[in-house]
PDB file of C-alpha atoms in Angstrom:
ATOM      1  CA  MET A 148     -27.292 -22.575  -5.774  1.00 54.00           C
ATOM      2  CA  ASP A 149     -25.884 -19.705  -3.748  1.00 85.00           C
ATOM      3  CA  LEU A 150     -22.492 -20.195  -5.382  1.00 89.00           C
ATOM      4  CA  LEU A 151     -23.961 -19.986  -8.888  1.00 93.00           C
ATOM      5  CA  LYS A 152     -26.051 -16.911  -8.024  1.00 92.00           C
ATOM      6  CA  ARG A 153     -23.056 -15.206  -6.459  1.00 93.00           C
ATOM      7  CA  ALA A 154     -20.818 -16.079  -9.427  1.00 95.00           C
ATOM      8  CA  ILE A 155     -23.348 -14.572 -11.855  1.00 95.00           C
ATOM      9  CA  LEU A 156     -23.627 -11.417  -9.733  1.00 93.00           C
ATOM     10  CA  PHE A 157     -19.829 -11.298  -9.574  1.00 95.00           C
ATOM     11  CA  LEU A 158     -19.582 -11.317 -13.366  1.00 95.00           C
ATOM     12  CA  ILE A 159     -22.366  -8.749 -13.765  1.00 94.00           C
ATOM     13  CA  PHE A 160     -20.707  -6.321 -11.350  1.00 95.00           C
ATOM     14  CA  VAL A 161     -17.257  -6.735 -12.915  1.00 95.00           C
ATOM     15  CA  LEU A 162     -18.587  -6.303 -16.460  1.00 94.00           C
ATOM     16  CA  ALA A 163     -20.750  -3.327 -15.476  1.00 93.00           C
ATOM     17  CA  GLN A 164     -17.748  -1.594 -13.936  1.00 93.00           C
ATOM     18  CA  ALA A 165     -15.381  -2.488 -16.772  1.00 92.00           C
ATOM     19  CA  LEU A 166     -17.734  -1.619 -19.620  1.00 93.00           C
ATOM     20  CA  VAL A 167     -19.960   1.149 -18.243  1.00 92.00           C
ATOM     21  CA  PHE A 168     -19.024   2.746 -14.938  1.00 92.00           C
ATOM     22  CA  GLY A 169     -15.231   2.596 -15.351  1.00 85.00           C
ATOM     23  CA  GLY A 170     -15.369   5.128 -18.179  1.00 84.00           C
ATOM     24  CA  ILE A 171     -17.343   7.691 -16.194  1.00 87.00           C
ATOM     25  CA  HIS A 172     -15.257  10.395 -14.504  1.00 83.00           C
ATOM     26  CA  LEU A 173     -17.460  13.351 -13.612  1.00 87.00           C
ATOM     27  CA  PHE A 174     -15.586  16.588 -12.985  1.00 86.00           C
ATOM     28  CA  ASN A 175     -12.355  14.604 -13.350  1.00 82.00           C
ATOM     29  CA  CYS A 176     -12.724  13.180  -9.851  1.00 85.00           C
ATOM     30  CA  VAL A 177     -16.076  11.411  -9.362  1.00 91.00           C
ATOM     31  CA  THR A 178     -16.266   7.777 -10.479  1.00 92.00           C
ATOM     32  CA  PRO A 179     -19.160   5.409  -9.719  1.00 94.00           C
ATOM     33  CA  LEU A 180     -17.774   2.354  -7.942  1.00 95.00           C
ATOM     34  CA  PHE A 181     -20.930   0.234  -8.004  1.00 94.00           C
ATOM     35  CA  TYR A 182     -19.079  -3.082  -7.564  1.00 95.00           C
ATOM     36  CA  VAL A 183     -18.631  -2.249  -3.871  1.00 96.00           C
ATOM     37  CA  TYR A 184     -22.303  -3.213  -3.495  1.00 96.00           C
ATOM     38  CA  PHE A 185     -21.291  -6.846  -4.134  1.00 96.00           C
ATOM     39  CA  VAL A 186     -19.296  -6.854  -0.886  1.00 96.00           C
ATOM     40  CA  THR A 187     -22.057  -5.154   1.113  1.00 95.00           C
ATOM     41  CA  MET A 188     -24.568  -7.844   0.048  1.00 94.00           C
ATOM     42  CA  PHE A 189     -22.939 -10.804   1.814  1.00 95.00           C
ATOM     43  CA  PRO A 190     -25.373 -12.308   4.327  1.00 93.00           C
ATOM     44  CA  ARG A 191     -24.845 -12.727   8.023  1.00 91.00           C
ATOM     45  CA  ASN A 192     -22.704 -15.734   8.988  1.00 90.00           C
ATOM     46  CA  TYR A 193     -21.310 -16.112   5.458  1.00 93.00           C
ATOM     47  CA  PRO A 194     -17.795 -17.561   5.875  1.00 95.00           C
ATOM     48  CA  LYS A 195     -15.351 -14.706   6.399  1.00 96.00           C
ATOM     49  CA  TRP A 196     -12.673 -16.427   4.315  1.00 96.00           C
ATOM     50  CA  ALA A 197     -15.124 -16.674   1.399  1.00 96.00           C
ATOM     51  CA  ILE A 198     -15.988 -12.971   1.622  1.00 96.00           C
ATOM     52  CA  LEU A 199     -12.274 -12.152   1.528  1.00 97.00           C
ATOM     53  CA  LEU A 200     -11.664 -14.405  -1.496  1.00 97.00           C
ATOM     54  CA  TRP A 201     -14.669 -13.132  -3.477  1.00 97.00           C
ATOM     55  CA  SER A 202     -13.662  -9.554  -2.764  1.00 97.00           C
ATOM     56  CA  PHE A 203      -9.996 -10.027  -3.552  1.00 97.00           C
ATOM     57  CA  PHE A 204     -10.720 -11.684  -6.897  1.00 97.00           C
ATOM     58  CA  MET A 205     -13.290  -9.059  -7.807  1.00 97.00           C
ATOM     59  CA  GLY A 206     -10.775  -6.349  -6.983  1.00 96.00           C
ATOM     60  CA  LEU A 207      -8.139  -8.152  -8.993  1.00 96.00           C
ATOM     61  CA  LEU A 208     -10.382  -8.228 -12.080  1.00 96.00           C
ATOM     62  CA  ILE A 209     -11.335  -4.581 -11.601  1.00 96.00           C
ATOM     63  CA  ASP A 210      -7.606  -3.766 -11.360  1.00 95.00           C
ATOM     64  CA  VAL A 211      -6.905  -5.647 -14.591  1.00 95.00           C
ATOM     65  CA  PHE A 212      -9.679  -3.842 -16.475  1.00 93.00           C
ATOM     66  CA  SER A 213      -8.910  -0.387 -15.108  1.00 91.00           C
ATOM     67  CA  ASN A 214      -5.091  -0.693 -15.058  1.00 90.00           C
ATOM     68  CA  THR A 215      -4.805   0.089 -11.349  1.00 88.00           C
ATOM     69  CA  PRO A 216      -2.471  -2.617 -10.015  1.00 89.00           C
ATOM     70  CA  GLY A 217      -3.548  -3.626  -6.538  1.00 92.00           C
ATOM     71  CA  LEU A 218      -5.686  -0.594  -5.684  1.00 94.00           C
ATOM     72  CA  ALA A 219      -9.140  -2.142  -6.003  1.00 95.00           C
ATOM     73  CA  SER A 220      -8.085  -5.562  -4.722  1.00 96.00           C
ATOM     74  CA  GLY A 221      -6.465  -4.103  -1.619  1.00 96.00           C
ATOM     75  CA  SER A 222      -9.355  -1.741  -0.917  1.00 96.00           C
ATOM     76  CA  LEU A 223     -12.058  -4.370  -1.509  1.00 97.00           C
ATOM     77  CA  THR A 224     -10.222  -6.867   0.672  1.00 97.00           C
ATOM     78  CA  LEU A 225     -10.091  -4.290   3.454  1.00 97.00           C
ATOM     79  CA  ILE A 226     -13.838  -3.671   3.427  1.00 97.00           C
ATOM     80  CA  ALA A 227     -14.434  -7.433   3.104  1.00 97.00           C
ATOM     81  CA  ALA A 228     -12.518  -7.860   6.356  1.00 97.00           C
ATOM     82  CA  ILE A 229     -14.720  -5.380   8.226  1.00 97.00           C
ATOM     83  CA  GLN A 230     -18.074  -6.150   6.518  1.00 97.00           C
ATOM     84  CA  PRO A 231     -19.157  -9.082   8.769  1.00 95.00           C
ATOM     85  CA  TYR A 232     -18.386  -7.152  11.957  1.00 95.00           C
ATOM     86  CA  LEU A 233     -20.067  -3.990  10.725  1.00 96.00           C
ATOM     87  CA  LEU A 234     -23.160  -5.943   9.673  1.00 95.00           C
ATOM     88  CA  GLU A 235     -23.365  -7.483  13.155  1.00 93.00           C
ATOM     89  CA  ALA A 236     -23.279  -3.988  14.660  1.00 94.00           C
ATOM     90  CA  PHE A 237     -26.300  -2.877  12.613  1.00 93.00           C
ATOM     91  CA  ILE A 238     -28.643  -5.869  12.972  1.00 90.00           C
ATOM     92  CA  PRO A 239     -30.342  -7.302  16.058  1.00 85.00           C
ATOM     93  CA  HIS A 240     -28.542 -10.251  17.634  1.00 83.00           C
ATOM     94  CA  ASP A 241     -31.645 -12.435  17.356  1.00 85.00           C
ATOM     95  CA  SER A 242     -32.007 -11.975  13.564  1.00 84.00           C
ATOM     96  CA  ALA A 243     -31.823 -14.888  11.162  1.00 86.00           C
ATOM     97  CA  ASP A 244     -28.416 -16.462  10.588  1.00 85.00           C
ATOM     98  CA  ASN A 245     -28.672 -15.937   6.832  1.00 87.00           C
ATOM     99  CA  LEU A 246     -30.024 -12.363   6.918  1.00 91.00           C
ATOM    100  CA  GLU A 247     -29.052 -10.457   3.781  1.00 92.00           C
ATOM    101  CA  PRO A 248     -28.429  -6.737   4.202  1.00 93.00           C
ATOM    102  CA  SER A 249     -31.220  -4.772   2.552  1.00 92.00           C
ATOM    103  CA  ILE A 250     -33.508  -1.852   3.265  1.00 92.00           C
ATOM    104  CA  ARG A 251     -36.289  -4.330   4.016  1.00 91.00           C
ATOM    105  CA  SER A 252     -34.278  -6.443   6.468  1.00 90.00           C
ATOM    106  CA  MET A 253     -32.354  -3.648   8.229  1.00 91.00           C
ATOM    107  CA  GLY A 254     -34.509  -0.567   7.859  1.00 91.00           C
ATOM    108  CA  LEU A 255     -33.585   2.543   5.906  1.00 92.00           C
ATOM    109  CA  GLN A 256     -31.471   4.273   8.561  1.00 95.00           C
ATOM    110  CA  LYS A 257     -29.321   1.266   9.491  1.00 95.00           C
ATOM    111  CA  PHE A 258     -28.932   0.225   5.851  1.00 95.00           C
ATOM    112  CA  THR A 259     -27.850   3.761   4.972  1.00 95.00           C
ATOM    113  CA  PHE A 260     -25.206   3.973   7.693  1.00 97.00           C
ATOM    114  CA  TYR A 261     -23.972   0.426   7.010  1.00 97.00           C
ATOM    115  CA  ASN A 262     -23.433   1.194   3.319  1.00 97.00           C
ATOM    116  CA  LEU A 263     -22.113   4.709   3.971  1.00 97.00           C
ATOM    117  CA  ILE A 264     -19.375   3.392   6.242  1.00 97.00           C
ATOM    118  CA  LEU A 265     -18.294   0.607   3.872  1.00 97.00           C
ATOM    119  CA  VAL A 266     -18.351   2.787   0.745  1.00 97.00           C
ATOM    120  CA  LEU A 267     -16.589   5.666   2.514  1.00 97.00           C
ATOM    121  CA  VAL A 268     -13.840   3.378   3.836  1.00 97.00           C
ATOM    122  CA  TYR A 269     -13.457   1.880   0.365  1.00 97.00           C
ATOM    123  CA  CYS A 270     -13.247   5.242  -1.410  1.00 96.00           C
ATOM    124  CA  ALA A 271     -10.884   6.729   1.179  1.00 95.00           C
ATOM    125  CA  THR A 272      -8.600   3.695   0.934  1.00 95.00           C
ATOM    126  CA  LEU A 273      -8.711   3.536  -2.863  1.00 94.00           C
ATOM    127  CA  TYR A 274      -7.958   7.219  -3.403  1.00 93.00           C
ATOM    128  CA  SER A 275      -5.321   7.284  -0.666  1.00 92.00           C
ATOM    129  CA  LEU A 276      -3.505   4.425  -2.350  1.00 91.00           C
ATOM    130  CA  GLU A 277      -3.991   5.977  -5.772  1.00 89.00           C
ATOM    131  CA  MET A 278      -2.673   9.405  -4.820  1.00 84.00           C
ATOM    132  CA  PHE A 279      -0.243   7.974  -2.229  1.00 79.00           C
ATOM    133  CA  THR A 280      -0.080  11.421  -0.708  1.00 66.00           C
ATOM    134  CA  PHE A 281      -2.334  13.973   0.920  1.00 64.00           C
ATOM    135  CA  PHE A 282      -0.486  16.815  -0.803  1.00 75.00           C
ATOM    136  CA  ASN A 283      -3.601  17.840  -2.714  1.00 82.00           C
ATOM    137  CA  LEU A 284      -6.094  17.365   0.097  1.00 86.00           C
ATOM    138  CA  THR A 285      -8.902  19.185  -1.742  1.00 89.00           C
ATOM    139  CA  GLN A 286      -8.663  16.872  -4.760  1.00 89.00           C
ATOM    140  CA  TRP A 287      -8.578  13.827  -2.481  1.00 90.00           C
ATOM    141  CA  LEU A 288     -11.639  15.005  -0.538  1.00 92.00           C
ATOM    142  CA  LEU A 289     -13.540  15.721  -3.771  1.00 93.00           C
ATOM    143  CA  CYS A 290     -12.737  12.252  -5.127  1.00 93.00           C
ATOM    144  CA  VAL A 291     -13.698  10.477  -1.900  1.00 95.00           C
ATOM    145  CA  ALA A 292     -16.877  12.479  -1.255  1.00 96.00           C
ATOM    146  CA  GLY A 293     -18.036  12.521  -4.870  1.00 95.00           C
ATOM    147  CA  SER A 294     -17.384   8.855  -5.545  1.00 96.00           C
ATOM    148  CA  THR A 295     -18.993   7.881  -2.236  1.00 97.00           C
ATOM    149  CA  ALA A 296     -22.103   9.932  -3.038  1.00 96.00           C
ATOM    150  CA  ILE A 297     -22.573   8.640  -6.584  1.00 96.00           C
ATOM    151  CA  THR A 298     -21.900   5.051  -5.499  1.00 96.00           C
ATOM    152  CA  LEU A 299     -24.493   5.327  -2.727  1.00 97.00           C
ATOM    153  CA  VAL A 300     -27.037   6.741  -5.187  1.00 96.00           C
ATOM    154  CA  LEU A 301     -26.463   3.725  -7.450  1.00 95.00           C
ATOM    155  CA  ILE A 302     -26.697   1.289  -4.528  1.00 95.00           C
ATOM    156  CA  PHE A 303     -29.964   2.793  -3.314  1.00 95.00           C
ATOM    157  CA  THR A 304     -31.400   2.884  -6.832  1.00 94.00           C
ATOM    158  CA  PHE A 305     -30.584  -0.789  -7.304  1.00 92.00           C
ATOM    159  CA  GLU A 306     -31.787  -1.673  -3.804  1.00 92.00           C
ATOM    160  CA  ILE A 307     -35.124   0.099  -4.293  1.00 90.00           C
ATOM    161  CA  ALA A 308     -35.597  -1.586  -7.681  1.00 90.00           C
ATOM    162  CA  ARG A 309     -34.707  -4.947  -6.116  1.00 84.00           C
ATOM    163  CA  GLY A 310     -37.118  -4.325  -3.243  1.00 77.00           C
ATOM    164  CA  ASN A 311     -39.965  -3.333  -5.566  1.00 70.00           C
ATOM    165  CA  SER A 312     -39.496  -6.443  -7.693  1.00 66.00           C
ATOM    166  CA  GLY A 313     -39.435  -8.489  -4.479  1.00 56.00           C
ATOM    167  CA  ASN A 314     -42.658  -6.865  -3.299  1.00 52.00           C
ATOM    168  CA  SER A 315     -44.491  -7.609  -6.536  1.00 44.00           C
ATOM    169  CA  SER A 316     -43.435 -11.267  -6.505  1.00 42.00           C
ATOM    170  CA  ASN A 317     -44.279 -11.636  -2.810  1.00 43.00           C
ATOM    171  CA  GLY A 318     -47.647 -10.029  -3.370  1.00 42.00           C
ATOM    172  CA  SER A 319     -48.521 -12.521  -6.105  1.00 41.00           C
ATOM    173  CA  ASN A 320     -47.429 -15.428  -3.904  1.00 42.00           C
ATOM    174  CA  ASN A 321     -49.566 -14.212  -1.002  1.00 41.00           C
ATOM    175  CA  SER A 322     -52.710 -14.076  -3.097  1.00 39.00           C
ATOM    176  CA  LYS A 323     -52.520 -17.815  -3.946  1.00 35.00           C
TER     177      LYS A 323
END
């Protein structure tokens, strides 16, 4: 069941980026990279090899759709490699083995820093590979900071909507 759910989410994120978010370039440097959220959602103790494979293939599809050979796949694979270790740093050691990162499970502050680090590393890696130089440092900083900010806004919007829908369904189950 988890495989089917993850495969559907995979397709939704790839299609959303390819059809909607990929065409948005605010101020010629800010692009929403919402698909990064897919990598941040892997639960604790999910096989590391599986996280790497999911992320690589998502990056590969994003690269195909956006004509950026290897940039997204390399950057997503990098954050997939650090995601399990970063998640462990932000959750208590006695938490559930299948804990999914969310505002509800981690708390707002830890969830914010966890996502900020992963999205920032992704954006810095992606734009460093894309520009392949720090010659125009201002442009690079604007791209990294702007894309990180807009991606985090999208992640938090989705997370809050997901949490509210979870609260309403939990509330109806508790009243039975």
